[in-house]
Short mmCIF file of C-alpha atoms in Angstrom, two decimals:
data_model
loop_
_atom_site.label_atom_id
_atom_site.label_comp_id
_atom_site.label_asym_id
_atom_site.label_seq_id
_atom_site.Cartn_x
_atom_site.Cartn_y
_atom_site.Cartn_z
CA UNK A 1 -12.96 -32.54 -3.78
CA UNK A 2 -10.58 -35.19 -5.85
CA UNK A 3 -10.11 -36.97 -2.96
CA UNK A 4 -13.31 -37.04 -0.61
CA UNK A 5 -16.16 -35.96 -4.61
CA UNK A 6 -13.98 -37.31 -7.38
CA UNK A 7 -17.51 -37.85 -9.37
CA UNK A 8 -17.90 -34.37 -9.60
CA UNK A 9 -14.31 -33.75 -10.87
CA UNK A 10 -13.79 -33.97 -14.63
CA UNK A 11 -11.36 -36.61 -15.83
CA UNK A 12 -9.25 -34.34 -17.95
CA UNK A 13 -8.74 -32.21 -15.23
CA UNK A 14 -8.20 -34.56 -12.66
CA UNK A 15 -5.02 -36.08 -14.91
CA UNK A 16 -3.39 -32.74 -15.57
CA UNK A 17 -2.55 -32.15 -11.84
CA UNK A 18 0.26 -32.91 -9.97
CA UNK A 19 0.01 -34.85 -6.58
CA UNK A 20 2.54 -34.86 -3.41
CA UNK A 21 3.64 -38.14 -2.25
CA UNK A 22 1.05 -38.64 0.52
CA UNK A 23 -1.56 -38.03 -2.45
CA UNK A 24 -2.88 -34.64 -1.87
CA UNK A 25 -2.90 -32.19 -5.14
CA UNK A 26 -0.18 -29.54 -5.31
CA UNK A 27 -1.95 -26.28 -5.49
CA UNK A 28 0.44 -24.48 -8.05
CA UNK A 29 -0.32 -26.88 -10.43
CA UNK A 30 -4.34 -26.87 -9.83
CA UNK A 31 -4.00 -22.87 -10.23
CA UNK A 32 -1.83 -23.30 -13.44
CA UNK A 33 -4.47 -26.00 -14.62
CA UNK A 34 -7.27 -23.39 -14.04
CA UNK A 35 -5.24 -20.78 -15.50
CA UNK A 36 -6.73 -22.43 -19.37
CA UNK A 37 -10.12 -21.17 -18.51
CA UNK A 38 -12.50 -21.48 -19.99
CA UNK A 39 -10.80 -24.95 -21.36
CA UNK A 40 -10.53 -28.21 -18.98
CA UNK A 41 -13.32 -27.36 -16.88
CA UNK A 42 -12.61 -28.46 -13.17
CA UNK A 43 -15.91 -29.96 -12.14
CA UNK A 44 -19.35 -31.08 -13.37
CA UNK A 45 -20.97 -27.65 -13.41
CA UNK A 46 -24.34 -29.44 -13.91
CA UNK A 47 -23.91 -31.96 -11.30
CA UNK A 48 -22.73 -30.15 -8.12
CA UNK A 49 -25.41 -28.87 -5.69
CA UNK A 50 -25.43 -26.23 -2.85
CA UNK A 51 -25.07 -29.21 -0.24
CA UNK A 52 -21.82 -30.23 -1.72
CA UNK A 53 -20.45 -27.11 -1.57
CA UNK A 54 -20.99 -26.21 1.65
CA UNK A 55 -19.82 -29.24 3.14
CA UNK A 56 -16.42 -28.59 2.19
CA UNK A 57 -17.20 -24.80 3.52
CA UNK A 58 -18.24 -25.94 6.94
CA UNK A 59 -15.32 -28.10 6.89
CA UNK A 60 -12.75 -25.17 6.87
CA UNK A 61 -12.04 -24.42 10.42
CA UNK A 62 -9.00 -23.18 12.30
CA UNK A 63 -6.31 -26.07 14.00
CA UNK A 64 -8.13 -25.45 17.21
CA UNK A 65 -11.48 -26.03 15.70
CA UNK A 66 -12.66 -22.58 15.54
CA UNK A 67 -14.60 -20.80 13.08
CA UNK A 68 -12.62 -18.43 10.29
CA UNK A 69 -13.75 -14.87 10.02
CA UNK A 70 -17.17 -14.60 7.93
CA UNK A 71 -15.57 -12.27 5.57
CA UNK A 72 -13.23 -15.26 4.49
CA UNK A 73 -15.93 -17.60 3.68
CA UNK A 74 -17.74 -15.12 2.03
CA UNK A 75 -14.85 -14.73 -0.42
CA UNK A 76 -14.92 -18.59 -1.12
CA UNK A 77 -18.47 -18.25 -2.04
CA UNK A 78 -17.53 -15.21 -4.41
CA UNK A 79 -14.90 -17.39 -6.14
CA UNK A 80 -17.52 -20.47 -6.69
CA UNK A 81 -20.22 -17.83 -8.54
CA UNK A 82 -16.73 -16.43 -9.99
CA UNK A 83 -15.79 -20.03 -11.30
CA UNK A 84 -19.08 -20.72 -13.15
CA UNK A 85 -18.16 -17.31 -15.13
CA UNK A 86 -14.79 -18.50 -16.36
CA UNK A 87 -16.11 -21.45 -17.45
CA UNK A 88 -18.99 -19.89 -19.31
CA UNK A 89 -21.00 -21.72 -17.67
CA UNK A 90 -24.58 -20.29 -15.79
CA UNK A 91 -25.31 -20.88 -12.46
CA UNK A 92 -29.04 -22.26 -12.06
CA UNK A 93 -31.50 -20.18 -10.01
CA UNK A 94 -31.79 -23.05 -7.71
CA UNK A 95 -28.71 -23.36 -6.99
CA UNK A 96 -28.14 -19.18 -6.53
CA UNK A 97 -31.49 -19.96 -4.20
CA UNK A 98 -29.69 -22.43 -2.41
CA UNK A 99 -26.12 -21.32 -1.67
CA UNK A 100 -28.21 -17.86 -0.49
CA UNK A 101 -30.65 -19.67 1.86
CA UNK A 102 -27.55 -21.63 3.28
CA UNK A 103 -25.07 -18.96 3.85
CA UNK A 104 -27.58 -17.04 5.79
CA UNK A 105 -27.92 -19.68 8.59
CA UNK A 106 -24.20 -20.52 8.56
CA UNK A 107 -23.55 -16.67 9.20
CA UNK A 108 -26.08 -16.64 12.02
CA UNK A 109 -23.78 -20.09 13.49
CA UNK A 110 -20.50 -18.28 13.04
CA UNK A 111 -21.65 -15.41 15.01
CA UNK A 112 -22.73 -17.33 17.86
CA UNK A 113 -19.33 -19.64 17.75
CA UNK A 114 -18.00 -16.21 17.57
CA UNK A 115 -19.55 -14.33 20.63
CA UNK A 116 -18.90 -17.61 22.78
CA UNK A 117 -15.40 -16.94 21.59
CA UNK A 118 -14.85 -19.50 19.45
CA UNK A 119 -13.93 -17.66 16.14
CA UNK A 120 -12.39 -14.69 15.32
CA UNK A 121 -14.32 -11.28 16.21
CA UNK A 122 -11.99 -8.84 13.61
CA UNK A 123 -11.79 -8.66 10.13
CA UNK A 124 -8.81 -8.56 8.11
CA UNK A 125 -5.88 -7.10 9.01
CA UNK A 126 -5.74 -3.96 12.14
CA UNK A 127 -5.46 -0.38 11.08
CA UNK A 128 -1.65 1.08 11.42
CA UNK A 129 -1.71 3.76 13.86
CA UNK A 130 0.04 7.09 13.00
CA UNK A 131 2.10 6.28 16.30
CA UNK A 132 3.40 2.98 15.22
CA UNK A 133 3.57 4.30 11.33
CA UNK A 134 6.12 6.70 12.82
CA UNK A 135 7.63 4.12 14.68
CA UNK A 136 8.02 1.61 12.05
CA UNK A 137 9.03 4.13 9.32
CA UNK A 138 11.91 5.11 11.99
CA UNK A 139 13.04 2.18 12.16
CA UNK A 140 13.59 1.19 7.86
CA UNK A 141 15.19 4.63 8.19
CA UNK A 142 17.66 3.83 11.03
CA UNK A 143 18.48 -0.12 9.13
CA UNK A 144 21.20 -0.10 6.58
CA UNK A 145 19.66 -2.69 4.59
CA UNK A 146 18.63 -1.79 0.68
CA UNK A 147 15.18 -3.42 1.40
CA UNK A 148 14.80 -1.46 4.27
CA UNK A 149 14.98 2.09 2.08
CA UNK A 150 12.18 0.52 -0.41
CA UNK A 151 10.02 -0.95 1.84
CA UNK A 152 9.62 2.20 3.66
CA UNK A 153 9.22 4.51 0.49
CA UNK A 154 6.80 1.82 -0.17
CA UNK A 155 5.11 2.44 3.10
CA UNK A 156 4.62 5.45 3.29
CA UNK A 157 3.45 6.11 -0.26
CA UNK A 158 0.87 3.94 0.19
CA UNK A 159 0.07 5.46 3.71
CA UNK A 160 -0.20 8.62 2.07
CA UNK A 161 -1.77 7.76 -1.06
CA UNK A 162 -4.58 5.53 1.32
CA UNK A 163 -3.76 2.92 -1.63
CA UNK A 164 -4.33 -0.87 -2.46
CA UNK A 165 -0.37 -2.66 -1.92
CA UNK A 166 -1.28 -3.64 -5.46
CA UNK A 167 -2.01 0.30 -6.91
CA UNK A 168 0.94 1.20 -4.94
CA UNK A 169 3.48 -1.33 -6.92
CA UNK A 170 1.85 -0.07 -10.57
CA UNK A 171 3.22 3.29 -10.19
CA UNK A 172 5.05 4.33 -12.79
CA UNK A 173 7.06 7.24 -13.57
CA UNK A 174 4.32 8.94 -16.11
CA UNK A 175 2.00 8.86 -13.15
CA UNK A 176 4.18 11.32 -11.36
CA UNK A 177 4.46 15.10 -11.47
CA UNK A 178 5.02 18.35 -9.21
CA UNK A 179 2.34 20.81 -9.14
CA UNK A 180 2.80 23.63 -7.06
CA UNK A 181 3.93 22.53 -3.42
CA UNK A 182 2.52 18.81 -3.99
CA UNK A 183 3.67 15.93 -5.84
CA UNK A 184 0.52 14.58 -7.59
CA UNK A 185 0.01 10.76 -8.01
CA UNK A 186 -2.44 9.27 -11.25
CA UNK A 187 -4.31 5.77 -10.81
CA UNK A 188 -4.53 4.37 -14.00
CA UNK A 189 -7.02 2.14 -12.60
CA UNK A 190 -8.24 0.85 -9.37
CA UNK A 191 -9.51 -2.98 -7.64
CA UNK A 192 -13.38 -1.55 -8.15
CA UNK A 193 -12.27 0.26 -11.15
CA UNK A 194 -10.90 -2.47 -13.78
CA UNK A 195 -11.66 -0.72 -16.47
CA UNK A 196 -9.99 2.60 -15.68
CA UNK A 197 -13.09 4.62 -16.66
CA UNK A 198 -13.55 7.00 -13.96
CA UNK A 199 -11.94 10.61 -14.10
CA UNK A 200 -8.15 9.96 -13.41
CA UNK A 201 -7.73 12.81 -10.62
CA UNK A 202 -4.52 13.31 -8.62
CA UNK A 203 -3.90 12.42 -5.57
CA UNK A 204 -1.96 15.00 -3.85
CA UNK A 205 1.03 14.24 -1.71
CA UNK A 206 2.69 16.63 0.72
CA UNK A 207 6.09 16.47 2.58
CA UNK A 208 6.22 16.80 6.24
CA UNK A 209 9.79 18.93 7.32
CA UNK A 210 8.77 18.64 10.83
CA UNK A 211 8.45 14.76 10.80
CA UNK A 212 11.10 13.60 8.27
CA UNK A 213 10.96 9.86 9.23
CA UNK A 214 7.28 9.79 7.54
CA UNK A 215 8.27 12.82 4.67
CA UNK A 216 7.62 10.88 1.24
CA UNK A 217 9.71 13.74 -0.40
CA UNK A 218 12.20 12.34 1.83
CA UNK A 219 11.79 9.04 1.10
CA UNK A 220 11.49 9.46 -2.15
CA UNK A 221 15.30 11.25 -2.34
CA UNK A 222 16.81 8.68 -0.23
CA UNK A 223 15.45 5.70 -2.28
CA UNK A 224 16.11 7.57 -6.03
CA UNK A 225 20.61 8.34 -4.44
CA UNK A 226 20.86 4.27 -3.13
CA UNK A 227 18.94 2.66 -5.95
CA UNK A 228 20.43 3.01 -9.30
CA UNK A 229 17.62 3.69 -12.07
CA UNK A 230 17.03 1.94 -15.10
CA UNK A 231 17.00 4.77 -17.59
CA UNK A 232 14.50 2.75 -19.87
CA UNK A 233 12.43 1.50 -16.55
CA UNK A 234 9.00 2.83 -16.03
CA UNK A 235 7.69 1.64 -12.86
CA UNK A 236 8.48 3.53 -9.71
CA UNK A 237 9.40 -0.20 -8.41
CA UNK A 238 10.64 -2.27 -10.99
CA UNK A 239 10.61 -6.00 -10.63
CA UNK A 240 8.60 -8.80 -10.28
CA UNK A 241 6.42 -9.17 -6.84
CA UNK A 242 7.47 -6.24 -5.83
CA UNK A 243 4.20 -6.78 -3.45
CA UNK A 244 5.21 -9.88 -1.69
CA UNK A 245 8.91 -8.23 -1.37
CA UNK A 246 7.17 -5.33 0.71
CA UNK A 247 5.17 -7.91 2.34
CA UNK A 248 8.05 -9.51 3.73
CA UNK A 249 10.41 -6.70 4.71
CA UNK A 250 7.79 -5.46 6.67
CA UNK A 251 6.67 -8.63 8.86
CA UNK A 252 10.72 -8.66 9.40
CA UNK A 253 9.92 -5.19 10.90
CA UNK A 254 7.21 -5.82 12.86
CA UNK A 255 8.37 -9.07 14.21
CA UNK A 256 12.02 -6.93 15.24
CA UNK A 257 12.31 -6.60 18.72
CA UNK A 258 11.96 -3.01 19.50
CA UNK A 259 9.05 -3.19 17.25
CA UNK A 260 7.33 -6.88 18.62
CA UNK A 261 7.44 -5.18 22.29
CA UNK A 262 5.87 -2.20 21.71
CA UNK A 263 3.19 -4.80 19.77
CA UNK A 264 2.70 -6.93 22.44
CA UNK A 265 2.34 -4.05 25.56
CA UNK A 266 -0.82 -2.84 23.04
CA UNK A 267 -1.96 -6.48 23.18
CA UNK A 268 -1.43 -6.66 19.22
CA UNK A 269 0.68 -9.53 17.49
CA UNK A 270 2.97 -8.84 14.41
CA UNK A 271 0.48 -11.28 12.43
CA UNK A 272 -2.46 -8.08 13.38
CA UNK A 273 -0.39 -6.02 10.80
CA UNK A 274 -0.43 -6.09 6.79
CA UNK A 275 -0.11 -3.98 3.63
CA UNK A 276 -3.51 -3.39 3.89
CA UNK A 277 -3.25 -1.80 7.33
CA UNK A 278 -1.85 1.76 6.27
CA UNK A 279 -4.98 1.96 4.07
CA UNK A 280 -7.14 1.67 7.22
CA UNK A 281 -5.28 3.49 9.47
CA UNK A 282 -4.47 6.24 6.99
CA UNK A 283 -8.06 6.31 6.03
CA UNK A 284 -9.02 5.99 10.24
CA UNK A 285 -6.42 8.65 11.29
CA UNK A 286 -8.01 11.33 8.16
CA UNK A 287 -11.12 11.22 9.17
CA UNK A 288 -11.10 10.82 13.32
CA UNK A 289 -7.44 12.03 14.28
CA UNK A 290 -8.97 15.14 14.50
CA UNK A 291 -11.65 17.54 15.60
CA UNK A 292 -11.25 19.05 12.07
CA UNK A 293 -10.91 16.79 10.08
CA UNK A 294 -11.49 16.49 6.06
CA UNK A 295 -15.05 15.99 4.97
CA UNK A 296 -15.81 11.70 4.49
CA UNK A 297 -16.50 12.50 0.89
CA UNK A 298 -12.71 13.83 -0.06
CA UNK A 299 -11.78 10.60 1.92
CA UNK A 300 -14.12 8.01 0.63
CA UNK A 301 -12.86 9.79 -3.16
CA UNK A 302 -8.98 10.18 -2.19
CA UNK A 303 -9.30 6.26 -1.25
CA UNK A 304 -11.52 4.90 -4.16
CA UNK A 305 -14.26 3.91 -2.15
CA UNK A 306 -17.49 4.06 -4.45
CA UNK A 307 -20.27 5.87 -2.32
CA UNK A 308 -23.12 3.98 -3.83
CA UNK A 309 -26.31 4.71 -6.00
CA UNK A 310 -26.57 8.61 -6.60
CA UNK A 311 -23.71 9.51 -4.72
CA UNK A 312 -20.90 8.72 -6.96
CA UNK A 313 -22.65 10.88 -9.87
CA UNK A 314 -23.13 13.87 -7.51
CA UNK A 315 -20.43 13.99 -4.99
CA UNK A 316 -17.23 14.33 -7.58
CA UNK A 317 -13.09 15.25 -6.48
CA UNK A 318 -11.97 18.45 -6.17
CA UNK A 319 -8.70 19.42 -5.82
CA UNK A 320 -9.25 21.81 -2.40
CA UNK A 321 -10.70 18.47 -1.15
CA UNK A 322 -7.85 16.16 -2.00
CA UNK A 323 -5.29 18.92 -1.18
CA UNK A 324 -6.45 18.99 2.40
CA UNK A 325 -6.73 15.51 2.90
CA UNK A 326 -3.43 14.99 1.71
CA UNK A 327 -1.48 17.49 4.25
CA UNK A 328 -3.98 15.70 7.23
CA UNK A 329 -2.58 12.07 6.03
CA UNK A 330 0.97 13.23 5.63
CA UNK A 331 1.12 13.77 9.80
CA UNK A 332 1.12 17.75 9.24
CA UNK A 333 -0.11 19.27 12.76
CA UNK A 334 -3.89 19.89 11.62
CA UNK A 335 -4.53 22.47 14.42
CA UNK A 336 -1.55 24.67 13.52
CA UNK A 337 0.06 27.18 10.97
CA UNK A 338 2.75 24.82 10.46
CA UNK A 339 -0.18 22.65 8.69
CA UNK A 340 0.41 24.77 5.42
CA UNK A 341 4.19 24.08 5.43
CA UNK A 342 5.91 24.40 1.93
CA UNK A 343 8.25 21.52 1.22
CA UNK A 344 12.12 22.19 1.30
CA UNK A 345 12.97 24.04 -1.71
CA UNK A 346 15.57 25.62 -3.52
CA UNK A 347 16.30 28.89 -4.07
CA UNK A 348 18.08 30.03 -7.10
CA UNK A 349 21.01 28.70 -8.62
CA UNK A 350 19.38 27.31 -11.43
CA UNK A 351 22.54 25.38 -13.03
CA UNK A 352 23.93 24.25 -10.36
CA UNK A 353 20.58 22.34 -9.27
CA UNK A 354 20.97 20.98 -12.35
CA UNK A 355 24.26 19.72 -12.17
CA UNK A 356 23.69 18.57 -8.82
CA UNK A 357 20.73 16.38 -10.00
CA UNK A 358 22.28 15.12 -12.77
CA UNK A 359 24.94 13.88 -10.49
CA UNK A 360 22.74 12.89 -7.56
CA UNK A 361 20.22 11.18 -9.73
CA UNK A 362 21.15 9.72 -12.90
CA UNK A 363 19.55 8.09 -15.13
CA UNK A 364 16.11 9.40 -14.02
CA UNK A 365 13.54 9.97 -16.80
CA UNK A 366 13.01 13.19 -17.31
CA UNK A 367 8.94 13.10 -16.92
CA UNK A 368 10.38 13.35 -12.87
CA UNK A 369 13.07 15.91 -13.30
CA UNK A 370 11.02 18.40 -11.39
CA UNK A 371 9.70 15.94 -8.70
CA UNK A 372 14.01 14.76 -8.13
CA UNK A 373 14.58 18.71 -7.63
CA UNK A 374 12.32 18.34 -4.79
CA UNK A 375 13.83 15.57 -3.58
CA UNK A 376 17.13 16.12 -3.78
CA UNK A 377 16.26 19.72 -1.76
CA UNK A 378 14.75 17.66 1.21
CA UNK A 379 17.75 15.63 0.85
CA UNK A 380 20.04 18.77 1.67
CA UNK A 381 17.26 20.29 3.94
CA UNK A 382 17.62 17.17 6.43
CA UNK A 383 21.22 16.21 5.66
CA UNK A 384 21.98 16.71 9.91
CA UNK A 385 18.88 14.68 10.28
CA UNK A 386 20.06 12.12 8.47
CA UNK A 387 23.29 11.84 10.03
CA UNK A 388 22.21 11.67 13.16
CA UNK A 389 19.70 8.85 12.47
CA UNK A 390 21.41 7.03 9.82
CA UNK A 391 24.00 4.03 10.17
CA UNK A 392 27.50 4.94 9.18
CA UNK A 393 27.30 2.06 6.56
CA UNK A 394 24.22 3.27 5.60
CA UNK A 395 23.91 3.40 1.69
CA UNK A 396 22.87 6.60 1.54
CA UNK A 397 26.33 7.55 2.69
CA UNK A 398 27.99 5.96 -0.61
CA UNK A 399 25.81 8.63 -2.98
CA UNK A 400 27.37 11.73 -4.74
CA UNK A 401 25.34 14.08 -2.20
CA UNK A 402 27.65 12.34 0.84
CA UNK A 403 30.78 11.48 -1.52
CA UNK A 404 31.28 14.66 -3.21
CA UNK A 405 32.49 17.35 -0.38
CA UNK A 406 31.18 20.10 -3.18
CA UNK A 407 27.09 19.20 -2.32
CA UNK A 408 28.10 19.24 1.54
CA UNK A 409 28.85 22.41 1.70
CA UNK A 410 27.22 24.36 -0.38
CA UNK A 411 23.86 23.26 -0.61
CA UNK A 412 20.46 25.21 0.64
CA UNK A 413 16.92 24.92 1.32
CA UNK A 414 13.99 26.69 2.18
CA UNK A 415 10.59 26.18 3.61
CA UNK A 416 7.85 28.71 4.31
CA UNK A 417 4.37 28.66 6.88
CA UNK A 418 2.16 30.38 4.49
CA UNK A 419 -0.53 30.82 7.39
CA UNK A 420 1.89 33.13 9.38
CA UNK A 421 4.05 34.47 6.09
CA UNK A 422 6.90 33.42 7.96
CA UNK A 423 9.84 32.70 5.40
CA UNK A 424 13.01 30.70 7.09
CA UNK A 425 15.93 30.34 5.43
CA UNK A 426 18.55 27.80 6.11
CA UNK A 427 22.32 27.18 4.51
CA UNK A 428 24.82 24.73 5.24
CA UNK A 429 27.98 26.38 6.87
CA UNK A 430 30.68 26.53 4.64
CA UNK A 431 33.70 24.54 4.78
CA UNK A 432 37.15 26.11 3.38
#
């Protein structure tokens, strides 16, 4: 618009950005310029008209000249009725009028361009299937790399959770506690819930002992024994961008080779998978991986969907609900007695689990003490797993549990199958 509309820029604005050498404006400092809302307004909110804008919407198009998806201009429009807000400023009814009118027939050209094949026919990013969310988690596990073991905690919390990338970095220590056999997760506030005032329920999330490479108990004990913790920190995953970190690890993963070929014989690029793609496939695999699978309700709640109109005031969570949808999401075998699996736990020995966390763990607060116990218990549970699967310069290797011959052997776990009261008990041999 500064180069091609400069009459409908403002003058103050137009002097406070930078420009590149060929003349274009650098967009970090338009964004930092519009960061001073509602000061220095960027155009002539009086001035510009419905043809102007759309113009420069028509005018986005792919290199090859094809159309983007509709959902992506639709999001353009959103931030120009988003703009006039900021600025304080009120859109006229003409204009609203207008921009509606418009939109419609664009939307009917894009979707013929579209079934000619001359745009794209998906939206967003493809759902993760549980096959290549084993496959991928399988792999961080089996890389020695420290971004490897966050990136896949980070995965597969969010898998299980069925949460935003963006809820998923937020989580904090105070959000986490054990309850039972579950570790239960609070949302402080969600992307269609700014102002946090819906009931903060728990989302309930189960470990798998059948299918370690996806057990978030698992994950959770091999991140908290490589990453040293912050004693005052409070998030889960401290840092800054802790989003676009995850964001990159993983198209490293998906673009690995292993990975890339088994891509490519589905007919799917790496580019076809995001952060947002283990909400939709987590969300696609609960509610039609199964013939039984959790009602759409404990779904839509689990994932903070809002329902619409009456529904949301009616249909409210419930723990039963949540609790089954999260042992469907966590991969547990839905159609047998092995779905009601207990996590590895610890029998006894109440000192010495203490000692062993203390030494395993340090510097955890102690709002988690109960959810490391876990943790460190599906550590020991899976410690032949591990070393079969692991690197020898794995990190994980370095920790007390691996460095101290005392926690190798002498350490036990136990798991139960409720359904079939069958108790199993399992100890390390001992080593003289």
């Amino acid at each position: 618009m500064i180069k091609n509309k400069r009459e409908l820029v403002q003058e103050g604005f137009a002097n406070c950005v930078e420009y590149n050498a060929n003349g274009t404006v650098k967009t970090t400092s338009i964004k930092q310029a519009l960061s001073t809302a509602p000061m220095n307004p960027p155009i002539n909110f009086a001035q510009i008209t419905a043809r102007d804008f759309m113009t420069w919407i028509v005018s986005m198009k792919k290199p090859n000249g094809n159309y983007h998806s509709f959902a992506a201009y639709a999001g353009h429009r959103s931030a120009f009725f988003n703009l006039f807000q900021d600025y304080h400023c009120v859109m006229s009814a003409e204009l609203v009028r207008e921009l509606s009118s418009h939109f419609k027939g664009f939307q009917h050209n894009v979707t013929s361009a579209v079934s000619q094949g001359r745009g794209q026919i998906k939206v967003g990013k493809d759902p993760m299937t549980i096959g290549l969310y084993k496959r991928v988690a399988l792999s961080m596990l089996e890389n020695s790399s420290r971004d490897m073991i966050f990136a896949r905690l980070f995965m597969i919390m969010s898998w299980n959770l069925m949460s935003r990338a963006a809820n998923t970095t937020s989580i904090c220590y105070g959000h986490l506690e054990w309850r039972d056999d579950a570790l239960c997760v609070y949302f402080a506030h969600m992307k269609n819930d700014r102002r946090g005032s819906r009931p903060r329920d728990p989302r309930h999330v189960y470990a798998n002992p059948l299918s370690p490479e996806i057990c978030p108990i698992l994950a959770l004990g091999v991140y908290w024994a490589t990453y040293e913790v912050d004693a005052s920190a409070t998030h889960l995953f401290p840092g800054n961008d802790q989003y676009e970190r995850f964001r990159k690890v993983l198209g490293r993963v998906l673009e690995s080779s292993s990975i890339s070929k088994e891509l490519e014989r589905r007919g799917n690029l790496a580019t076809d998978i995001g952060t947002h793609s283990m909400r939709k496939g987590a969300s696609t695999y609960c509610s039609s991986g199964s013939t039984a699978c959790p009602s759409a309700v404990a779904v839509h709640l689990r994932a903070g969907w809002s329902m619409g109109g009456v529904q949301d005031r009616y249909l409210r969570h419930d723990a039963a609900g949540d609790m089954f949808v999260g042992r469907t999401v966590s991969g547990l075998p839905i159609l047998k007695p092995e779905f009601a699996s207990l996590p590895p736990h610890f029998v006894g020995g109440e000192a010495y689990i203490k000692q062993a966390k203390q030494i395993c763990f340090p510097s955890l607060p102690g709002s988690v003490e109960f959810v490391a116990e876990f943790a460190l218990a599906s550590l020991v549970y899976h410690l032949e797993f591990l070393r079969a699967k692991l690197p020898q310069n794995h990190p994980l290797f370095q920790s007390a549990l691996f460095a101290d011959n005392r926690y190798r052997r002498d350490e036990y776990a136990t798991y139960w199958y409720s359904a079939t009261r069958l108790f199993v008990e399992r100890n390390t041999s001992r080593k003289e």
